[in-house]
């Protein structure tokens, strides 16, 4: 499908930046327009690929912001986003809407600008456009502490309500155990781009590649239609150099078109990759049998894609999820050097991390209130003379 992607806040902008880079390096086409929106000039300046005229600074006239960010305050993030919605809309006027299947608003939910701004923008877009508005929300890692959890738990509710489907990525499940946080994010953002772009760009081909059961944008949309929260499974197998060579034009001539891998082996490979994807780490861990719909995309050189394998994998996932509807299709990429499988599990209702986040948020809110009350009492004690001998001014 083709989407207009808006990265809101620091994480949102960096992730959309990686989306574009992944599109360029893999020859896929997902975005019909991109925009990075932020209240901190310094974060916008750090993006690599999104062109400068597609970066928008908001909240500049707000006395507490002035280009320096909102200090992880989502309420301030929402306020300045609402104040500058007209300017954001104006930037989106450039999106070729006839070639666009929907909007994707991307944000980290534990901070301020994205946490508050992304739901506000999604709400506005859904009032203006007939196209679906999807979200990609990044949950904070549990070791970031109470405040990010509180921000994310509050934002998650509003963002899910404001979008036609909110796809989720959980930083906690993807926490890197070594190296700096920013290097960790750099790696994680690639993993996010690989999964989301492989899935969502399925079906956007240049017309030169044929396929028996090609996935298209309407299949993805249909799977996202139930709304709620979604998660993505992914796995990939590098193709052996020899196979690749035989697939190239020269290789095909040299082998006189004789390279025909065994259908049975290919079917087993696809089925195995789908199982591996679903049994590996999801973008947000969830109980897969709580999904309402699912969709399997197998992306790679057409001669590696076995229709029998696709069918078997679909039947297997139907049994695993107990889901009424599982769609499966391929996404032919003649030049791909890997066979990739992305599985969308839509409207999952059993997501332990979301429950934990909500609990952490309630605890954080209670502890903040308790601390505020204790502070009030302490400052009262400090400033009041115990004997009542002083008259206040
Ligand atoms: P904002 O600019 O105020 O929206 O805040 P940030 O985007 O900087 O941070 C919000 C949350 O996003 C943090 O609490 C982190 O959990 C997460 N985060 C920040 N940067 C990245 C990143 O580059 N990648 C990922 N995956 N998460 C990030």
mmCIF file of C-alpha atoms in Angstrom, residues 35-253:
data_model
loop_
_atom_site.group_PDB
_atom_site.id
_atom_site.type_symbol
_atom_site.label_atom_id
_atom_site.label_comp_id
_atom_site.label_asym_id
_atom_site.label_seq_id
_atom_site.Cartn_x
_atom_site.Cartn_y
_atom_site.Cartn_z
ATOM 1 C CA UNK A 35 6.811 14.854 7.123
ATOM 2 C CA UNK A 36 8.758 15.101 10.389
ATOM 3 C CA UNK A 37 7.119 17.288 13.039
ATOM 4 C CA UNK A 38 8.929 18.284 16.204
ATOM 5 C CA UNK A 39 9.083 20.991 18.853
ATOM 6 C CA UNK A 40 12.863 20.634 19.249
ATOM 7 C CA UNK A 41 14.936 22.113 16.420
ATOM 8 C CA UNK A 42 17.974 20.100 17.411
ATOM 9 C CA UNK A 43 16.165 16.779 16.865
ATOM 10 C CA UNK A 44 14.865 17.776 13.437
ATOM 11 C CA UNK A 45 18.384 18.786 12.393
ATOM 12 C CA UNK A 46 19.677 15.289 13.163
ATOM 13 C CA UNK A 47 17.563 13.482 10.556
ATOM 14 C CA UNK A 48 19.538 11.957 7.688
ATOM 15 C CA UNK A 49 17.186 11.445 4.770
ATOM 16 C CA UNK A 50 13.970 13.427 5.147
ATOM 17 C CA UNK A 51 14.583 16.626 3.146
ATOM 18 C CA UNK A 52 14.791 19.877 5.132
ATOM 19 C CA UNK A 53 11.596 21.210 3.546
ATOM 20 C CA UNK A 54 9.735 18.176 4.934
ATOM 21 C CA UNK A 55 10.685 18.992 8.524
ATOM 22 C CA UNK A 56 8.303 21.160 10.478
ATOM 23 C CA UNK A 57 8.983 22.851 13.774
ATOM 24 C CA UNK A 58 5.931 23.501 15.956
ATOM 25 C CA UNK A 59 5.307 25.430 19.165
ATOM 26 C CA UNK A 60 7.818 28.141 18.373
ATOM 27 C CA UNK A 61 5.559 30.898 19.587
ATOM 28 C CA UNK A 62 4.743 29.121 22.837
ATOM 29 C CA UNK A 63 6.637 30.782 25.688
ATOM 30 C CA UNK A 64 7.585 27.442 27.286
ATOM 31 C CA UNK A 65 8.787 25.822 24.052
ATOM 32 C CA UNK A 66 10.442 28.215 21.563
ATOM 33 C CA UNK A 67 12.135 25.493 19.527
ATOM 34 C CA UNK A 68 13.574 23.704 22.545
ATOM 35 C CA UNK A 69 11.065 20.878 23.013
ATOM 36 C CA UNK A 70 8.357 20.226 25.585
ATOM 37 C CA UNK A 71 10.453 18.477 28.254
ATOM 38 C CA UNK A 72 8.565 15.152 28.069
ATOM 39 C CA UNK A 73 5.262 16.851 28.908
ATOM 40 C CA UNK A 74 2.586 15.261 26.696
ATOM 41 C CA UNK A 75 -0.052 17.798 27.667
ATOM 42 C CA UNK A 76 2.166 20.594 26.413
ATOM 43 C CA UNK A 77 2.893 18.426 23.345
ATOM 44 C CA UNK A 78 -0.837 18.112 22.643
ATOM 45 C CA UNK A 79 -1.417 21.842 23.222
ATOM 46 C CA UNK A 80 1.215 23.031 20.773
ATOM 47 C CA UNK A 81 0.221 20.368 18.227
ATOM 48 C CA UNK A 82 -3.388 21.627 18.323
ATOM 49 C CA UNK A 83 -2.220 25.232 18.021
ATOM 50 C CA UNK A 84 -0.199 24.397 14.907
ATOM 51 C CA UNK A 85 -2.531 21.856 13.271
ATOM 52 C CA UNK A 86 -3.340 24.205 10.413
ATOM 53 C CA UNK A 87 0.341 24.495 9.549
ATOM 54 C CA UNK A 88 0.762 20.689 9.687
ATOM 55 C CA UNK A 89 -2.280 20.260 7.414
ATOM 56 C CA UNK A 90 -0.848 22.800 5.009
ATOM 57 C CA UNK A 91 2.349 20.736 4.748
ATOM 58 C CA UNK A 92 0.227 17.688 3.960
ATOM 59 C CA UNK A 93 -1.481 19.477 1.058
ATOM 60 C CA UNK A 94 1.438 18.262 -1.058
ATOM 61 C CA UNK A 95 0.508 14.602 -0.549
ATOM 62 C CA UNK A 96 -0.846 13.128 -3.820
ATOM 63 C CA UNK A 97 -4.040 11.923 -2.217
ATOM 64 C CA UNK A 98 -5.270 9.954 -5.259
ATOM 65 C CA UNK A 99 -2.217 7.723 -5.002
ATOM 66 C CA UNK A 100 -2.346 7.445 -1.232
ATOM 67 C CA UNK A 101 -4.191 4.642 0.578
ATOM 68 C CA UNK A 102 -3.939 6.192 4.011
ATOM 69 C CA UNK A 103 -1.880 8.097 6.583
ATOM 70 C CA UNK A 104 0.578 6.679 9.077
ATOM 71 C CA UNK A 105 1.399 8.715 12.173
ATOM 72 C CA UNK A 106 4.519 7.459 13.982
ATOM 73 C CA UNK A 107 5.602 8.398 17.515
ATOM 74 C CA UNK A 108 7.364 7.242 20.663
ATOM 75 C CA UNK A 109 4.673 7.409 23.363
ATOM 76 C CA UNK A 110 6.850 7.855 26.452
ATOM 77 C CA UNK A 111 7.968 11.440 25.763
ATOM 78 C CA UNK A 112 6.059 14.680 25.167
ATOM 79 C CA UNK A 113 5.910 15.940 21.591
ATOM 80 C CA UNK A 114 4.970 12.618 19.980
ATOM 81 C CA UNK A 115 3.034 11.279 22.952
ATOM 82 C CA UNK A 116 0.703 14.281 23.044
ATOM 83 C CA UNK A 117 0.939 15.445 19.428
ATOM 84 C CA UNK A 118 0.467 12.203 17.473
ATOM 85 C CA UNK A 119 -3.031 11.439 18.828
ATOM 86 C CA UNK A 120 -4.062 15.078 18.298
ATOM 87 C CA UNK A 121 -2.911 14.953 14.668
ATOM 88 C CA UNK A 122 -4.516 11.541 14.035
ATOM 89 C CA UNK A 123 -7.820 12.857 15.339
ATOM 90 C CA UNK A 124 -7.674 15.883 13.068
ATOM 91 C CA UNK A 125 -6.676 13.863 9.990
ATOM 92 C CA UNK A 126 -9.554 11.458 10.477
ATOM 93 C CA UNK A 127 -11.949 14.414 10.488
ATOM 94 C CA UNK A 128 -10.517 15.745 7.233
ATOM 95 C CA UNK A 129 -9.716 12.698 5.116
ATOM 96 C CA UNK A 130 -11.771 9.674 4.056
ATOM 97 C CA UNK A 131 -8.608 7.543 3.903
ATOM 98 C CA UNK A 132 -7.764 5.449 6.968
ATOM 99 C CA UNK A 133 -5.426 6.889 9.582
ATOM 100 C CA UNK A 134 -3.015 4.337 11.018
ATOM 101 C CA UNK A 135 -0.644 4.775 13.908
ATOM 102 C CA UNK A 136 2.687 3.280 14.855
ATOM 103 C CA UNK A 137 3.232 3.745 18.580
ATOM 104 C CA UNK A 138 6.510 2.908 20.324
ATOM 105 C CA UNK A 139 6.146 1.863 23.973
ATOM 106 C CA UNK A 140 8.913 2.897 26.380
ATOM 107 C CA UNK A 141 11.147 0.330 27.953
ATOM 108 C CA UNK A 142 10.324 -0.538 31.583
ATOM 109 C CA UNK A 143 13.732 0.711 32.770
ATOM 110 C CA UNK A 144 12.935 4.257 31.613
ATOM 111 C CA UNK A 145 10.895 4.678 34.798
ATOM 112 C CA UNK A 146 7.430 5.757 35.894
ATOM 113 C CA UNK A 147 6.994 9.010 33.979
ATOM 114 C CA UNK A 148 7.449 7.560 30.453
ATOM 115 C CA UNK A 149 5.083 4.710 31.394
ATOM 116 C CA UNK A 150 2.482 7.167 32.574
ATOM 117 C CA UNK A 151 2.856 9.242 29.395
ATOM 118 C CA UNK A 152 2.625 6.147 27.209
ATOM 119 C CA UNK A 153 -0.354 4.589 28.978
ATOM 120 C CA UNK A 154 -2.314 7.825 28.629
ATOM 121 C CA UNK A 155 -1.258 8.418 25.037
ATOM 122 C CA UNK A 156 -1.941 4.831 24.003
ATOM 123 C CA UNK A 157 -5.635 5.102 24.834
ATOM 124 C CA UNK A 158 -6.109 8.368 22.972
ATOM 125 C CA UNK A 159 -3.948 7.297 20.024
ATOM 126 C CA UNK A 160 -5.805 3.971 19.635
ATOM 127 C CA UNK A 161 -9.155 5.812 19.693
ATOM 128 C CA UNK A 162 -7.961 8.348 17.141
ATOM 129 C CA UNK A 163 -6.600 5.815 14.621
ATOM 130 C CA UNK A 164 -8.149 3.107 12.453
ATOM 131 C CA UNK A 165 -5.508 0.704 13.705
ATOM 132 C CA UNK A 166 -2.573 1.270 16.021
ATOM 133 C CA UNK A 167 0.446 -0.886 15.269
ATOM 134 C CA UNK A 168 2.698 -1.253 18.277
ATOM 135 C CA UNK A 169 6.419 -1.635 18.846
ATOM 136 C CA UNK A 170 7.667 -2.332 22.357
ATOM 137 C CA UNK A 171 11.118 -0.971 23.197
ATOM 138 C CA UNK A 172 11.104 -3.164 26.304
ATOM 139 C CA UNK A 173 11.043 -6.382 24.294
ATOM 140 C CA UNK A 174 13.780 -5.033 22.015
ATOM 141 C CA UNK A 175 16.045 -3.547 24.678
ATOM 142 C CA UNK A 176 19.702 -3.959 23.788
ATOM 143 C CA UNK A 177 21.716 -5.379 26.619
ATOM 144 C CA UNK A 178 25.018 -3.782 25.660
ATOM 145 C CA UNK A 179 26.166 -0.504 24.112
ATOM 146 C CA UNK A 180 24.764 3.002 24.446
ATOM 147 C CA UNK A 181 21.039 3.747 24.363
ATOM 148 C CA UNK A 182 21.369 5.775 21.154
ATOM 149 C CA UNK A 183 23.368 3.063 19.357
ATOM 150 C CA UNK A 184 20.720 0.614 20.543
ATOM 151 C CA UNK A 185 17.960 2.790 19.106
ATOM 152 C CA UNK A 186 19.818 3.063 15.825
ATOM 153 C CA UNK A 187 19.758 -0.725 15.492
ATOM 154 C CA UNK A 188 16.196 -1.010 16.725
ATOM 155 C CA UNK A 189 14.986 1.600 14.244
ATOM 156 C CA UNK A 190 16.363 -0.514 11.398
ATOM 157 C CA UNK A 191 14.482 -3.517 12.717
ATOM 158 C CA UNK A 192 11.308 -1.426 12.872
ATOM 159 C CA UNK A 193 11.777 -0.153 9.301
ATOM 160 C CA UNK A 194 12.523 -3.617 7.949
ATOM 161 C CA UNK A 195 9.355 -5.073 9.424
ATOM 162 C CA UNK A 196 6.924 -2.261 8.719
ATOM 163 C CA UNK A 197 8.145 -1.399 5.233
ATOM 164 C CA UNK A 198 8.334 -5.053 4.124
ATOM 165 C CA UNK A 199 4.776 -5.576 5.290
ATOM 166 C CA UNK A 200 3.129 -2.337 4.272
ATOM 167 C CA UNK A 201 4.882 -1.881 0.905
ATOM 168 C CA UNK A 202 3.663 -5.294 -0.296
ATOM 169 C CA UNK A 203 1.893 -4.978 -3.605
ATOM 170 C CA UNK A 204 3.581 -1.734 -4.648
ATOM 171 C CA UNK A 205 5.533 -3.057 -7.623
ATOM 172 C CA UNK A 206 6.656 -1.396 -10.796
ATOM 173 C CA UNK A 207 4.417 -3.642 -12.905
ATOM 174 C CA UNK A 208 7.271 -5.634 -14.421
ATOM 175 C CA UNK A 209 6.925 -8.508 -11.981
ATOM 176 C CA UNK A 210 4.179 -11.072 -12.107
ATOM 177 C CA UNK A 211 2.879 -13.225 -9.318
ATOM 178 C CA UNK A 212 0.157 -15.810 -8.884
ATOM 179 C CA UNK A 213 -1.174 -14.585 -5.601
ATOM 180 C CA UNK A 214 0.208 -11.108 -5.121
ATOM 181 C CA UNK A 215 -0.712 -9.308 -1.971
ATOM 182 C CA UNK A 216 -2.105 -5.864 -2.519
ATOM 183 C CA UNK A 217 -2.948 -2.780 -0.526
ATOM 184 C CA UNK A 218 -6.610 -3.745 -0.168
ATOM 185 C CA UNK A 219 -5.642 -7.030 1.567
ATOM 186 C CA UNK A 220 -3.551 -5.122 4.085
ATOM 187 C CA UNK A 221 -6.297 -2.597 4.611
ATOM 188 C CA UNK A 222 -8.848 -5.357 5.108
ATOM 189 C CA UNK A 223 -6.657 -6.947 7.767
ATOM 190 C CA UNK A 224 -6.231 -3.631 9.574
ATOM 191 C CA UNK A 225 -9.955 -2.828 9.356
ATOM 192 C CA UNK A 226 -11.018 -4.301 12.720
ATOM 193 C CA UNK A 227 -8.994 -1.560 14.442
ATOM 194 C CA UNK A 228 -7.494 -1.976 17.907
ATOM 195 C CA UNK A 229 -3.819 -2.835 18.396
ATOM 196 C CA UNK A 230 -1.675 -4.838 15.979
ATOM 197 C CA UNK A 231 1.714 -6.470 16.092
ATOM 198 C CA UNK A 232 4.057 -7.803 13.416
ATOM 199 C CA UNK A 233 6.073 -11.022 13.167
ATOM 200 C CA UNK A 234 9.071 -11.257 10.873
ATOM 201 C CA UNK A 235 11.743 -13.655 9.693
ATOM 202 C CA UNK A 236 14.217 -13.694 6.892
ATOM 203 C CA UNK A 237 16.486 -16.185 5.132
ATOM 204 C CA UNK A 238 19.428 -15.011 3.067
ATOM 205 C CA UNK A 239 19.493 -16.597 -0.357
ATOM 206 C CA UNK A 240 22.591 -18.485 -1.222
ATOM 207 C CA UNK A 241 24.910 -16.670 -3.595
ATOM 208 C CA UNK A 242 24.539 -19.466 -6.109
ATOM 209 C CA UNK A 243 20.762 -19.175 -6.180
ATOM 210 C CA UNK A 244 21.071 -15.431 -6.602
ATOM 211 C CA UNK A 245 23.501 -15.776 -9.452
ATOM 212 C CA UNK A 246 21.215 -18.162 -11.252
ATOM 213 C CA UNK A 247 18.364 -15.740 -10.828
ATOM 214 C CA UNK A 248 20.248 -12.850 -12.403
ATOM 215 C CA UNK A 249 19.871 -12.393 -16.127
ATOM 216 C CA UNK A 250 23.380 -13.637 -16.872
ATOM 217 C CA UNK A 251 22.963 -16.546 -14.541
ATOM 218 C CA UNK A 252 19.705 -17.524 -16.176
ATOM 219 C CA UNK A 253 21.277 -17.440 -19.632
#
